[in-house]
Amino acid sequence: MAIAPIRLFGDPVLRVPAVSVVDFDTELRTLVRDLTETMQAAPGRGLAAPQIGVGLRVFTYQMPEEEPGHLINPALAFPDEEDQFGPEGCLSLPGLAFDCHRRRNVIAAGFSMYGEPVEIAGSDLLARAIQHETDHLDGVLFVDRLDPQMRAVAEQAIREAEWSDGIVPEIRESPHRLYGAAR
């Protein structure tokens, strides 16, 4: 297992939709272990493969006091219309957090690293993490989901962040309003 460098905002790999996993092999299991170890070392609540430069539909997550989990080729469904609004951060935008709308409840279907079907029902923080990481797999960053006023605040904060080298942020409006649902 290895801790991988996390790609930061501005890296083009973060804007490219990931491809579906078709081979559930030893390399995939190594990727899941590396994602988990990198996420825990950061530390973070989730990490998607594109954040370490791998363009596959794989992410890991870990909630407080729980064992880490992972999901491959996720598809999201929402059992209701209830929303949540609160702070969200990202390991690819270290030290920054902004209030963001998400759905409060989610059901994520996908596969384990062994190719077994998996379904995860989550609320609140887990739902937020699943939607956030699935967005990464679609090339969408959480700052794309901010309202216009908060997006302007985020752009300024990114320009001023020590890690940004003064990049001019490319924050876009989310390409879909499905709260992280795969297109």
Short mmCIF file of C-alpha atoms in Angstrom, two decimals:
data_model
loop_
_atom_site.label_atom_id
_atom_site.label_comp_id
_atom_site.label_asym_id
_atom_site.label_seq_id
_atom_site.Cartn_x
_atom_site.Cartn_y
_atom_site.Cartn_z
CA MET A 1 0.00 0.00 0.00
CA ALA A 2 1.13 3.54 -0.70
CA ILE A 3 0.07 7.04 0.12
CA ALA A 4 -0.38 8.85 -3.19
CA PRO A 5 -0.08 12.59 -3.82
CA ILE A 6 -3.48 14.26 -3.99
CA ARG A 7 -4.12 16.35 -7.10
CA LEU A 8 -5.06 19.94 -6.32
CA PHE A 9 -7.65 22.26 -7.80
CA GLY A 10 -6.46 23.36 -11.23
CA ASP A 11 -5.13 19.92 -12.20
CA PRO A 12 -6.96 18.98 -15.44
CA VAL A 13 -7.48 15.37 -14.30
CA LEU A 14 -10.07 16.63 -11.81
CA ARG A 15 -12.28 17.85 -14.69
CA VAL A 16 -12.27 14.67 -16.77
CA PRO A 17 -15.14 12.19 -16.25
CA ALA A 18 -13.77 8.85 -15.06
CA VAL A 19 -14.40 5.61 -16.96
CA SER A 20 -16.22 2.60 -15.56
CA VAL A 21 -14.22 -0.22 -14.04
CA VAL A 22 -14.46 -3.44 -16.04
CA ASP A 23 -11.68 -5.53 -14.46
CA PHE A 24 -12.10 -6.44 -10.80
CA ASP A 25 -8.54 -7.62 -10.38
CA THR A 26 -5.50 -7.29 -8.11
CA GLU A 27 -4.69 -3.85 -9.52
CA LEU A 28 -8.16 -2.60 -8.58
CA ARG A 29 -7.81 -3.94 -5.03
CA THR A 30 -4.44 -2.20 -4.76
CA LEU A 31 -6.04 1.05 -5.96
CA VAL A 32 -8.78 0.77 -3.31
CA ARG A 33 -6.18 0.16 -0.58
CA ASP A 34 -4.05 3.08 -1.80
CA LEU A 35 -7.10 5.38 -1.90
CA THR A 36 -8.07 4.33 1.63
CA GLU A 37 -4.58 4.83 3.02
CA THR A 38 -4.21 8.21 1.28
CA MET A 39 -7.66 9.35 2.50
CA GLN A 40 -6.86 8.38 6.09
CA ALA A 41 -3.42 10.00 6.03
CA ALA A 42 -4.78 13.30 4.63
CA PRO A 43 -7.13 12.98 6.71
CA GLY A 44 -10.42 13.14 4.87
CA ARG A 45 -13.95 11.69 4.72
CA GLY A 46 -13.66 10.53 1.12
CA LEU A 47 -11.30 10.29 -1.83
CA ALA A 48 -12.01 9.56 -5.49
CA ALA A 49 -9.56 7.90 -7.87
CA PRO A 50 -9.22 11.01 -10.10
CA GLN A 51 -7.89 12.88 -7.06
CA ILE A 52 -4.79 10.69 -7.23
CA GLY A 53 -4.62 10.83 -11.01
CA VAL A 54 -6.49 7.60 -11.81
CA GLY A 55 -9.41 8.02 -14.20
CA LEU A 56 -11.57 5.17 -12.89
CA ARG A 57 -15.01 5.30 -11.22
CA VAL A 58 -13.79 4.33 -7.73
CA PHE A 59 -14.00 6.13 -4.41
CA THR A 60 -13.41 5.46 -0.74
CA TYR A 61 -15.11 7.00 2.27
CA GLN A 62 -14.96 6.85 6.06
CA MET A 63 -17.36 8.25 8.61
CA PRO A 64 -16.40 8.97 12.24
CA GLU A 65 -16.18 5.83 14.38
CA GLU A 66 -16.78 3.55 11.37
CA GLU A 67 -14.65 1.33 9.17
CA PRO A 68 -13.68 2.69 5.75
CA GLY A 69 -15.75 1.74 2.73
CA HIS A 70 -15.47 1.97 -1.02
CA LEU A 71 -17.73 1.95 -4.05
CA ILE A 72 -17.00 1.19 -7.68
CA ASN A 73 -19.11 2.38 -10.63
CA PRO A 74 -21.65 4.15 -8.39
CA ALA A 75 -25.16 5.05 -9.48
CA LEU A 76 -27.14 7.28 -7.13
CA ALA A 77 -30.83 7.45 -6.35
CA PHE A 78 -32.61 9.78 -3.98
CA PRO A 79 -35.49 8.42 -1.90
CA ASP A 80 -36.93 11.89 -1.26
CA GLU A 81 -36.51 15.57 -2.09
CA GLU A 82 -35.13 16.60 1.32
CA ASP A 83 -32.03 18.80 1.09
CA GLN A 84 -29.24 19.69 3.45
CA PHE A 85 -27.14 22.85 3.43
CA GLY A 86 -23.85 23.04 5.21
CA PRO A 87 -20.08 23.21 5.06
CA GLU A 88 -18.24 21.03 2.59
CA GLY A 89 -14.53 20.75 1.93
CA CYS A 90 -12.30 18.77 -0.39
CA LEU A 91 -8.83 17.27 -0.17
CA SER A 92 -8.14 18.83 -3.59
CA LEU A 93 -8.87 22.28 -2.11
CA PRO A 94 -7.00 21.95 1.20
CA GLY A 95 -8.03 24.22 4.03
CA LEU A 96 -11.15 25.56 2.31
CA ALA A 97 -14.80 24.84 3.07
CA PHE A 98 -17.98 26.47 1.81
CA ASP A 99 -21.68 25.92 2.45
CA CYS A 100 -23.15 23.74 -0.26
CA HIS A 101 -26.56 22.22 -1.02
CA ARG A 102 -26.85 18.43 -1.24
CA ARG A 103 -29.63 15.92 -0.88
CA ARG A 104 -30.02 14.71 2.71
CA ASN A 105 -30.57 11.04 1.78
CA VAL A 106 -29.02 8.90 -0.92
CA ILE A 107 -28.96 5.30 -2.05
CA ALA A 108 -25.77 4.39 -3.89
CA ALA A 109 -25.53 1.17 -5.88
CA GLY A 110 -22.29 -0.16 -7.29
CA PHE A 111 -19.73 -2.86 -6.69
CA SER A 112 -17.09 -3.90 -4.19
CA MET A 113 -13.47 -4.33 -5.24
CA TYR A 114 -14.30 -8.02 -5.76
CA GLY A 115 -17.12 -7.26 -8.21
CA GLU A 116 -19.90 -8.02 -5.73
CA PRO A 117 -23.01 -5.79 -5.90
CA VAL A 118 -23.17 -3.23 -3.08
CA GLU A 119 -25.88 -0.83 -1.98
CA ILE A 120 -25.26 1.94 0.54
CA ALA A 121 -28.06 4.00 2.06
CA GLY A 122 -26.75 7.18 3.64
CA SER A 123 -28.03 10.33 5.29
CA ASP A 124 -26.48 13.63 6.30
CA LEU A 125 -22.63 13.41 6.31
CA LEU A 126 -22.49 10.02 4.56
CA ALA A 127 -24.95 11.21 1.90
CA ARG A 128 -22.87 14.37 1.42
CA ALA A 129 -19.66 12.34 1.06
CA ILE A 130 -21.16 9.90 -1.43
CA GLN A 131 -22.54 12.73 -3.58
CA HIS A 132 -19.25 14.66 -3.35
CA GLU A 133 -17.13 11.68 -4.40
CA THR A 134 -19.51 10.69 -7.20
CA ASP A 135 -19.26 14.26 -8.48
CA HIS A 136 -15.47 13.81 -8.67
CA LEU A 137 -16.05 10.78 -10.89
CA ASP A 138 -18.09 13.02 -13.21
CA GLY A 139 -15.41 15.76 -13.32
CA VAL A 140 -17.48 18.02 -11.08
CA LEU A 141 -16.07 19.79 -8.01
CA PHE A 142 -18.18 20.84 -5.05
CA VAL A 143 -17.39 24.51 -5.71
CA ASP A 144 -19.27 24.13 -9.01
CA ARG A 145 -22.42 23.58 -6.93
CA LEU A 146 -22.14 26.83 -4.97
CA ASP A 147 -24.61 29.64 -5.51
CA PRO A 148 -23.18 32.60 -7.47
CA GLN A 149 -22.40 34.70 -4.39
CA MET A 150 -20.62 31.86 -2.58
CA ARG A 151 -18.83 30.90 -5.83
CA ALA A 152 -17.30 34.41 -5.93
CA VAL A 153 -16.12 34.00 -2.32
CA ALA A 154 -14.64 30.60 -3.22
CA GLU A 155 -12.81 32.00 -6.25
CA GLN A 156 -11.17 34.66 -4.09
CA ALA A 157 -10.24 32.14 -1.39
CA ILE A 158 -8.70 29.80 -3.98
CA ARG A 159 -6.63 32.62 -5.51
CA GLU A 160 -5.34 33.49 -2.03
CA ALA A 161 -4.67 29.91 -0.92
CA GLU A 162 -1.01 29.11 -0.31
CA TRP A 163 -1.18 26.01 -2.50
CA SER A 164 -2.79 27.72 -5.50
CA ASP A 165 0.20 29.66 -6.87
CA GLY A 166 -2.28 32.44 -7.65
CA ILE A 167 -4.12 30.38 -10.28
CA VAL A 168 -7.24 31.92 -11.69
CA PRO A 169 -9.88 29.42 -10.59
CA GLU A 170 -12.08 27.79 -13.17
CA ILE A 171 -15.26 27.26 -11.22
CA ARG A 172 -18.16 26.29 -13.41
CA GLU A 173 -21.82 25.90 -12.76
CA SER A 174 -22.56 22.23 -12.21
CA PRO A 175 -23.49 20.56 -15.50
CA HIS A 176 -26.44 18.82 -13.87
CA ARG A 177 -28.78 19.41 -10.98
CA LEU A 178 -28.91 15.81 -9.85
CA TYR A 179 -26.95 16.32 -6.62
CA GLY A 180 -24.20 13.92 -7.61
CA ALA A 181 -26.27 11.38 -9.54
CA ALA A 182 -24.34 9.81 -12.34
CA ARG A 183 -25.48 11.14 -15.70
#
